[in-house]
Amino acid sequence: MQNFKSITEKLFPPSYQLIDGTDEIFEINFALWEYENLSKQDLINRSAYFKSVEGIPTVHCQTCDLQNLEEIHQNSSLRTKAFFLNGKYSTGYATHSLFPYRGKFHPQMIRALLNIIGVKPGDTVLDPMSGSATLSVEANLLDIDSVAVDISPFCGLMGRVKTFALNLDKGKLEQITKEQGKIFEKLNKQKAPSYFVKDEQDEEKSYYEIALLAFLDAMGFARRSSKSINVLFPIVLNRYISTIRNFQTAREKLGLKIGSSKIIKGSALDLPLEDDSIDGVITSPPYSFAIDYVDNDEPQLKYLGYDPIKLKNSMIGLQGRGIAEKLELYFDMLDKVFAELARVTKKGTKTIFVVGTNDIQTKGVRLEGKIKELAKGQKFKFLSEILKPIKGLQNTMKEEYILIFENAK
Ligand SMILES: C[S@@+](CC[C@H](N)C(=O)[O-])C[C@H]1O[C@@H](n2cnc3c(N)ncnc32)[C@H](O)[C@@H]1O
């Protein structure tokens, strides 16, 4: 038999070890890009797919390894625990695991994309349809500043908690643990107490927002399981606190510098941002033929005191009846998003759209093709695309396109 070598052995020298589980083509592609384009020091500090470089463990690998997932998930169900242990380097690290928002980005992939678009500490990246603010968390971990805009106030809450929790006072966190019984009594009403709900960032209230998000997480969990919110709230809250405390320890040990975040409730069609103020964009538009974000989050939105119907009227992807009209309105809105992105990004900066595709639901219309046309119409130059399969039987999307554009205004 000829000497057999795996693809990764052929691509990388033995002293460059990939993160465990890096086995999909798109991941190996990203790893190769990192190997060919980052300096040795940047590979150690910023790479998403390397475990060690010439014997030195990378920051990403250490950040994940320093978190004690066994401790964090000691009271989680076996299923939840297995999910996070399997996603140790891809989804479950830092504060990404707080709240399971459907359709969120793969954080490890976002790290690779931040490297590809070339943003550095001091730069500001934007996600104009930010959901649970995965881009903000990942950018902040690399000391890059970020702006997250989402029309949903519930997403605003997720974004504030996840970014705030990257850098907080551990003592005040312990206070929440001690007060959890009293906090539960206040939260366990038909509607959130008014002092809990706000749309701006405020340090003092942010500690209580951690408990509020845990409560809303437990509320969703209780709907899907046979357990009541009384049983689930302490489990979820303690998992949140343990996750945050664990990350804080890793952050201190590794001396990580954390970038700053602005979390804004607003519309991607009319961004509350200055012209030429943004150094890079990574986003994923709602694709509501697959996920109706308002229906999905309805109990939580109502509890927070928002009218889901009103919110639906300003949501991309939820307008119109029948596939043809829905698609027309969807593309009209995305055209406006590209016009806004052209305005707020600096010339030459990169914009990435991650687009799920399932042409059975759209009666043959390929979203990625139409999105390329819209971008071109707003003077974005198309640079390249990467195909990423979506795994899991429950997903109606079978693949995602990662489309990379450059602002050529
Ligand atoms: C695919 S999700 C984004 C998920 C995100 N990438 C993450 O990692 O969590 C799309 C988001 O677009 C938001 N959205 C819908 N219409 C919007 C609008 N007009 N302006 C801003 N955001 C909007 C939805 O609330 C939803 O959170």
Coordinates of C-alpha atoms and ligand atoms in Angstrom, one line a residue:
M1 CA 0.0 0.0 0.0
Q2 CA 1.2 3.5 -0.8
N3 CA 1.9 5.7 2.2
F4 CA -1.5 7.1 3.2
K5 CA -1.8 10.7 4.3
S6 CA -5.0 12.6 5.3
I7 CA -5.9 15.9 3.6
T8 CA -4.9 17.8 6.7
E9 CA -1.6 16.0 7.0
K10 CA -0.9 17.1 3.4
L11 CA -1.9 20.7 4.0
F12 CA -0.3 21.5 7.3
P13 CA 3.1 20.7 8.9
P14 CA 2.9 18.3 11.9
S15 CA 3.6 21.2 14.3
Y16 CA 0.4 22.9 13.3
Q17 CA -2.4 21.0 15.0
L18 CA -6.1 21.6 14.1
I19 CA -8.8 22.0 16.8
D20 CA -10.5 18.7 17.5
G21 CA -13.4 18.1 15.2
T22 CA -12.2 20.2 12.4
D23 CA -13.3 17.8 9.7
E24 CA -15.8 19.6 7.3
I25 CA -14.5 20.9 4.0
F26 CA -15.5 24.5 4.7
E27 CA -13.6 24.3 8.0
I28 CA -10.5 22.9 6.5
N29 CA -10.8 25.7 3.8
F30 CA -10.9 28.3 6.6
A31 CA -8.0 26.7 8.4
L32 CA -6.0 26.8 5.2
W33 CA -6.8 30.4 4.7
E34 CA -5.7 31.2 8.2
Y35 CA -2.4 29.2 7.7
E36 CA -1.6 31.0 4.5
N37 CA -2.6 34.5 5.6
L38 CA -2.0 35.0 9.3
S39 CA 1.4 35.5 10.9
K40 CA 2.5 32.9 13.5
Q41 CA 1.6 35.3 16.3
D42 CA -1.8 36.1 14.8
L43 CA -2.5 32.4 14.3
I44 CA -1.8 31.9 18.0
N45 CA -3.9 34.9 19.1
R46 CA -6.8 34.9 16.6
S47 CA -7.2 31.7 14.7
A48 CA -10.4 29.8 14.9
Y49 CA -9.4 26.4 13.7
F50 CA -5.9 25.8 15.1
K51 CA -5.3 24.0 18.4
S52 CA -1.5 24.7 18.6
V53 CA 1.1 26.3 16.5
E54 CA 4.7 24.9 16.8
G55 CA 3.8 23.5 20.2
I56 CA 2.1 26.8 21.5
P57 CA -1.6 26.4 22.3
T58 CA -3.8 29.0 20.6
V59 CA -5.9 31.5 22.6
H60 CA -9.1 30.1 21.1
C61 CA -8.3 26.5 22.2
Q62 CA -7.2 27.7 25.7
T63 CA -10.3 29.8 26.1
C64 CA -12.5 26.8 25.4
D65 CA -10.3 24.3 27.5
L66 CA -10.2 26.6 30.5
Q67 CA -14.0 26.5 30.8
N68 CA -15.2 23.6 33.0
L69 CA -18.2 22.3 31.0
E70 CA -18.7 19.5 33.4
E71 CA -19.3 22.0 36.2
I72 CA -21.4 24.3 34.1
H73 CA -23.7 21.5 33.0
Q74 CA -23.8 19.5 36.3
N75 CA -27.6 20.0 36.5
S76 CA -28.4 20.1 32.7
S77 CA -30.2 17.3 31.0
L78 CA -28.0 14.7 29.3
R79 CA -29.0 16.0 25.9
T80 CA -28.1 19.6 26.7
K81 CA -24.8 18.5 28.3
A82 CA -23.9 16.4 25.2
F83 CA -24.8 19.3 22.9
F84 CA -22.4 21.7 24.7
L85 CA -19.6 19.2 25.2
N86 CA -19.8 18.4 21.4
G87 CA -19.7 22.1 20.6
K88 CA -16.9 22.9 23.0
Y89 CA -14.8 24.7 20.4
S90 CA -17.5 25.7 18.0
T91 CA -20.6 27.0 19.8
G92 CA -20.4 26.4 23.6
Y93 CA -17.6 28.8 24.7
A94 CA -17.5 32.2 26.4
T95 CA -21.0 33.6 26.7
H96 CA -22.3 32.2 23.4
S97 CA -24.2 29.5 25.1
L98 CA -26.5 31.9 27.1
F99 CA -29.9 31.5 25.5
P100 CA -30.4 29.1 22.6
Y101 CA -31.5 31.5 19.9
R102 CA -32.7 29.7 16.8
G103 CA -30.8 30.3 13.6
K104 CA -27.8 31.8 15.4
F105 CA -24.3 31.9 13.8
H106 CA -21.7 29.3 14.5
P107 CA -19.3 31.5 16.6
Q108 CA -16.1 29.7 15.6
M109 CA -16.9 30.3 11.9
I110 CA -17.5 34.0 12.7
R111 CA -14.0 34.2 14.2
A112 CA -12.6 32.9 11.0
L113 CA -14.7 35.4 9.0
L114 CA -13.5 38.3 11.1
N115 CA -10.0 37.3 10.2
I116 CA -10.9 37.0 6.6
I117 CA -12.4 40.5 6.4
G118 CA -9.2 41.8 8.1
V119 CA -10.7 43.8 11.0
K120 CA -8.3 44.5 13.9
P121 CA -8.5 45.8 17.5
G122 CA -9.9 49.4 17.4
D123 CA -12.1 48.7 14.3
T124 CA -15.9 48.5 14.6
V125 CA -18.0 45.7 13.0
L126 CA -21.7 45.8 12.5
D127 CA -24.5 43.2 12.3
P128 CA -27.6 45.1 11.2
M129 CA -29.9 42.0 11.9
S130 CA -28.0 40.8 14.9
G131 CA -30.4 38.3 16.6
S132 CA -28.5 37.1 19.7
A133 CA -25.4 39.2 18.9
T134 CA -23.1 36.3 18.1
L135 CA -21.0 38.7 16.0
S136 CA -20.6 41.2 18.9
V137 CA -19.5 38.5 21.3
E138 CA -17.0 37.0 18.9
A139 CA -15.6 40.4 17.8
N140 CA -15.3 41.5 21.5
L141 CA -13.3 38.4 22.2
L142 CA -10.8 39.6 19.6
D143 CA -10.8 43.1 21.1
I144 CA -12.8 44.4 18.2
D145 CA -15.6 46.9 18.9
S146 CA -19.1 46.1 17.6
V147 CA -22.6 47.5 16.9
A148 CA -25.6 45.1 16.9
V149 CA -28.9 46.3 15.6
D150 CA -32.1 44.2 15.7
I151 CA -35.8 45.2 15.5
S152 CA -36.7 42.7 18.3
P153 CA -36.4 44.0 21.9
F154 CA -36.0 40.4 23.0
C155 CA -32.8 40.2 20.8
G156 CA -31.7 43.5 22.4
L157 CA -31.9 41.8 25.8
M158 CA -29.9 38.7 24.6
G159 CA -27.2 41.0 23.1
R160 CA -26.9 43.1 26.2
V161 CA -26.5 40.2 28.5
K162 CA -24.1 38.2 26.3
T163 CA -21.8 41.2 25.7
F164 CA -22.0 42.6 29.2
A165 CA -21.2 39.2 30.7
L166 CA -17.9 39.2 29.0
N167 CA -16.5 41.8 31.3
L168 CA -18.2 42.2 34.7
D169 CA -17.7 42.3 38.4
K170 CA -17.7 38.7 39.8
G171 CA -18.7 39.9 43.3
K172 CA -22.0 41.4 41.9
L173 CA -22.6 38.2 40.1
E174 CA -22.5 36.3 43.3
Q175 CA -25.1 38.7 44.7
I176 CA -27.6 37.4 42.0
T177 CA -26.9 33.8 43.2
K178 CA -27.7 34.8 46.8
E179 CA -30.8 36.7 45.8
Q180 CA -32.2 34.2 43.3
G181 CA -35.3 33.2 45.4
K182 CA -36.4 36.8 45.8
I183 CA -35.6 37.5 42.1
F184 CA -37.7 34.6 41.0
E185 CA -40.7 35.8 43.1
K186 CA -40.5 39.2 41.3
L187 CA -40.1 37.7 37.9
N188 CA -42.8 35.0 38.2
K189 CA -45.7 37.3 37.2
Q190 CA -47.8 37.7 34.0
K191 CA -45.6 40.6 32.9
A192 CA -42.0 41.5 33.7
P193 CA -41.7 44.1 36.5
S194 CA -41.2 47.5 34.8
Y195 CA -37.8 48.2 36.3
F196 CA -36.5 45.0 34.6
V197 CA -37.4 46.2 31.1
K198 CA -35.3 48.8 29.3
D199 CA -33.8 49.2 25.9
E200 CA -30.6 50.9 26.8
Q201 CA -27.4 49.7 28.4
D202 CA -27.2 50.4 32.1
E203 CA -24.5 48.7 34.3
E204 CA -26.6 48.4 37.5
K205 CA -29.6 46.8 35.8
S206 CA -27.5 44.6 33.6
Y207 CA -26.8 42.2 36.5
Y208 CA -30.6 41.7 36.9
E209 CA -31.0 41.3 33.1
I210 CA -28.9 38.1 33.4
A211 CA -31.6 36.7 35.7
L212 CA -34.3 38.0 33.4
L213 CA -32.8 36.3 30.4
A214 CA -32.4 33.0 32.4
F215 CA -36.1 33.4 33.4
L216 CA -37.2 33.7 29.7
D217 CA -34.9 30.8 28.8
A218 CA -36.6 28.7 31.5
M219 CA -40.0 29.9 30.2
G220 CA -39.2 28.5 26.7
F221 CA -37.7 25.4 28.1
A222 CA -40.8 24.8 30.3
R223 CA -43.0 25.0 27.1
R224 CA -41.0 22.2 25.5
S225 CA -40.6 20.0 28.5
S226 CA -42.7 18.5 31.3
K227 CA -40.9 20.5 34.0
S228 CA -42.3 23.7 35.5
I229 CA -40.6 27.1 35.4
N230 CA -40.1 26.9 39.2
V231 CA -37.9 23.8 38.7
L232 CA -36.1 25.1 35.6
F233 CA -35.3 28.7 36.6
P234 CA -32.7 27.9 39.3
I235 CA -31.1 25.3 37.0
V236 CA -30.9 27.7 34.1
L237 CA -29.8 30.7 36.2
N238 CA -27.0 28.7 37.9
R239 CA -25.9 27.5 34.5
Y240 CA -25.7 31.1 33.3
I241 CA -23.8 32.2 36.4
S242 CA -21.4 29.3 36.2
T243 CA -20.8 29.9 32.5
I244 CA -20.0 33.6 33.1
R245 CA -17.8 32.9 36.1
N246 CA -15.9 30.2 34.2
F247 CA -15.3 32.6 31.3
Q248 CA -14.2 35.3 33.7
T249 CA -11.5 33.0 35.0
A250 CA -10.3 32.1 31.5
R251 CA -10.3 35.8 30.6
E252 CA -8.1 36.7 33.6
K253 CA -5.7 33.7 33.1
L254 CA -5.2 34.5 29.4
G255 CA -5.2 38.3 29.9
L256 CA -7.8 38.7 27.2
K257 CA -8.7 42.3 26.2
I258 CA -12.4 42.6 25.4
G259 CA -13.8 45.1 22.8
S260 CA -16.8 47.2 23.5
S261 CA -20.4 46.7 22.2
K262 CA -23.3 48.9 21.3
I263 CA -26.6 47.0 21.3
I264 CA -29.3 49.0 19.5
K265 CA -33.1 48.3 19.0
G266 CA -33.6 49.6 15.5
S267 CA -34.2 48.7 11.9
A268 CA -31.7 47.5 9.3
L269 CA -33.7 49.6 6.8
D270 CA -32.9 52.8 8.5
L271 CA -29.7 52.3 10.5
P272 CA -29.1 54.8 13.4
L273 CA -25.5 55.1 12.4
E274 CA -23.2 57.8 10.8
D275 CA -22.0 57.5 7.2
D276 CA -18.6 55.8 6.7
S277 CA -18.4 54.7 10.4
I278 CA -18.1 50.9 10.0
D279 CA -15.1 48.7 9.2
G280 CA -16.8 45.4 8.4
V281 CA -20.2 43.7 8.4
I282 CA -21.2 40.1 9.0
T283 CA -24.9 39.4 9.0
S284 CA -27.5 36.8 8.2
P285 CA -31.0 38.0 7.1
P286 CA -34.1 36.4 8.5
Y287 CA -35.5 33.8 6.3
S288 CA -39.0 33.5 7.5
F289 CA -40.1 30.7 5.3
A290 CA -38.1 28.6 7.7
I291 CA -38.3 30.5 11.0
D292 CA -41.0 32.9 12.1
Y293 CA -39.0 34.9 14.7
V294 CA -42.1 36.6 16.2
D295 CA -44.2 33.4 16.6
N296 CA -41.1 31.7 18.0
D297 CA -40.6 34.4 20.7
E298 CA -44.2 35.4 21.2
P299 CA -44.5 34.4 25.0
Q300 CA -41.3 36.1 25.8
L301 CA -42.2 39.3 23.9
K302 CA -45.6 39.5 25.5
Y303 CA -44.1 39.0 29.0
L304 CA -41.7 41.9 28.2
G305 CA -44.7 44.0 27.3
Y306 CA -44.3 44.2 23.6
D307 CA -47.0 43.7 21.0
P308 CA -45.9 40.8 18.6
I309 CA -48.3 42.0 15.9
K310 CA -46.8 45.5 15.7
L311 CA -43.3 44.0 15.7
K312 CA -44.3 41.6 12.8
N313 CA -45.2 44.7 10.6
S314 CA -41.6 45.9 10.7
M315 CA -39.9 42.6 10.3
I316 CA -38.0 41.6 7.2
G317 CA -39.4 38.3 5.7
L318 CA -42.8 38.4 7.4
Q319 CA -44.6 40.7 5.0
G320 CA -47.1 39.7 2.3
R321 CA -49.2 36.6 1.5
G322 CA -48.2 33.7 -0.7
I323 CA -44.7 32.9 -1.8
A324 CA -44.5 35.4 -4.8
E325 CA -45.6 38.5 -2.8
K326 CA -43.5 37.4 0.3
L327 CA -40.4 37.1 -1.8
E328 CA -41.0 40.4 -3.6
L329 CA -41.3 42.3 -0.3
Y330 CA -38.4 40.4 1.2
F331 CA -36.1 41.4 -1.7
D332 CA -37.4 45.1 -1.6
M333 CA -36.4 45.2 2.1
L334 CA -33.0 43.6 1.6
D335 CA -32.4 46.1 -1.2
K336 CA -32.9 48.9 1.4
V337 CA -30.6 47.1 3.8
F338 CA -27.8 47.0 1.1
A339 CA -28.4 50.8 0.5
E340 CA -27.9 51.4 4.2
L341 CA -24.8 49.2 4.4
A342 CA -23.3 51.1 1.5
R343 CA -23.8 54.3 3.4
V344 CA -22.5 53.3 6.8
T345 CA -19.5 51.2 5.7
K346 CA -16.1 52.7 4.7
K347 CA -15.0 52.3 1.1
G348 CA -13.1 49.0 0.6
T349 CA -14.5 47.3 3.7
K350 CA -16.0 43.8 3.4
T351 CA -19.6 42.8 4.0
I352 CA -20.5 39.1 4.5
F353 CA -24.0 37.8 4.1
V354 CA -24.7 34.3 5.4
V355 CA -27.8 33.0 3.5
G356 CA -29.6 29.8 4.1
T357 CA -31.2 28.2 1.0
N358 CA -34.0 25.8 0.5
D359 CA -35.5 26.3 -2.9
I360 CA -38.4 23.9 -2.3
Q361 CA -39.8 26.6 0.1
T362 CA -39.2 29.4 -2.4
K363 CA -40.5 27.5 -5.4
G364 CA -37.2 27.4 -7.1
V365 CA -35.9 31.0 -6.4
R366 CA -32.3 30.9 -5.3
L367 CA -31.9 33.5 -2.5
E368 CA -28.1 33.7 -2.8
G369 CA -28.4 34.6 -6.5
K370 CA -30.9 37.4 -5.9
I371 CA -28.8 38.7 -3.0
K372 CA -25.8 39.0 -5.2
E373 CA -27.9 41.0 -7.7
L374 CA -29.2 43.3 -4.9
A375 CA -25.6 43.9 -3.6
K376 CA -24.4 44.7 -7.1
G377 CA -27.2 47.3 -7.6
Q378 CA -25.9 49.1 -4.4
K379 CA -22.3 49.1 -5.7
F380 CA -21.0 46.2 -3.8
K381 CA -18.4 44.1 -5.6
F382 CA -18.9 40.4 -5.2
L383 CA -15.6 38.8 -4.1
S384 CA -16.3 35.1 -3.3
E385 CA -18.6 32.5 -1.9
I386 CA -18.2 29.5 0.4
L387 CA -20.8 26.7 0.6
K388 CA -21.5 25.3 4.0
P389 CA -23.8 22.3 4.5
I390 CA -26.3 22.5 7.4
K391 CA -26.5 19.3 9.4
G392 CA -29.3 17.9 11.5
L393 CA -32.6 16.4 10.5
Q394 CA -34.7 19.1 12.0
N395 CA -33.3 21.8 9.8
T396 CA -35.4 22.8 6.8
M397 CA -32.3 24.5 5.3
K398 CA -29.9 22.2 3.7
E399 CA -27.0 24.5 3.0
E400 CA -25.8 28.0 3.6
Y401 CA -23.9 30.4 1.3
I402 CA -21.3 32.7 2.8
L403 CA -21.2 35.6 0.3
I404 CA -18.3 38.1 0.6
F405 CA -18.7 41.6 -0.9
E406 CA -16.6 44.7 -0.9
N407 CA -17.9 48.2 -0.6
A408 CA -16.9 49.8 -4.0
K409 CA -18.6 53.2 -3.7
Ligands
LIG1 C1 -31.1 35.0 11.2 S1 -31.5 36.0 12.5 C2 -29.9 36.6 13.0 C3 -29.3 35.6 13.9 C4 -27.9 36.1 14.4 N1 -26.9 36.1 13.3 C5 -27.4 35.4 15.6 O1 -26.2 34.9 15.6 O2 -28.1 35.3 16.6 C6 -32.2 37.4 11.7 C7 -32.6 38.5 12.7 O3 -33.1 39.6 11.9 C8 -34.0 40.4 12.7 N2 -34.8 41.3 11.9 C9 -35.9 41.1 11.2 N3 -36.3 42.3 10.7 C10 -35.4 43.2 11.0 C11 -35.3 44.6 10.7 N4 -36.2 45.3 10.0 N5 -34.2 45.3 11.2 C12 -33.3 44.6 12.0 N6 -33.4 43.3 12.3 C13 -34.4 42.6 11.8 C14 -34.8 39.3 13.4 O4 -35.3 39.8 14.7 C15 -33.7 38.2 13.7 O5 -33.2 38.3 15.0

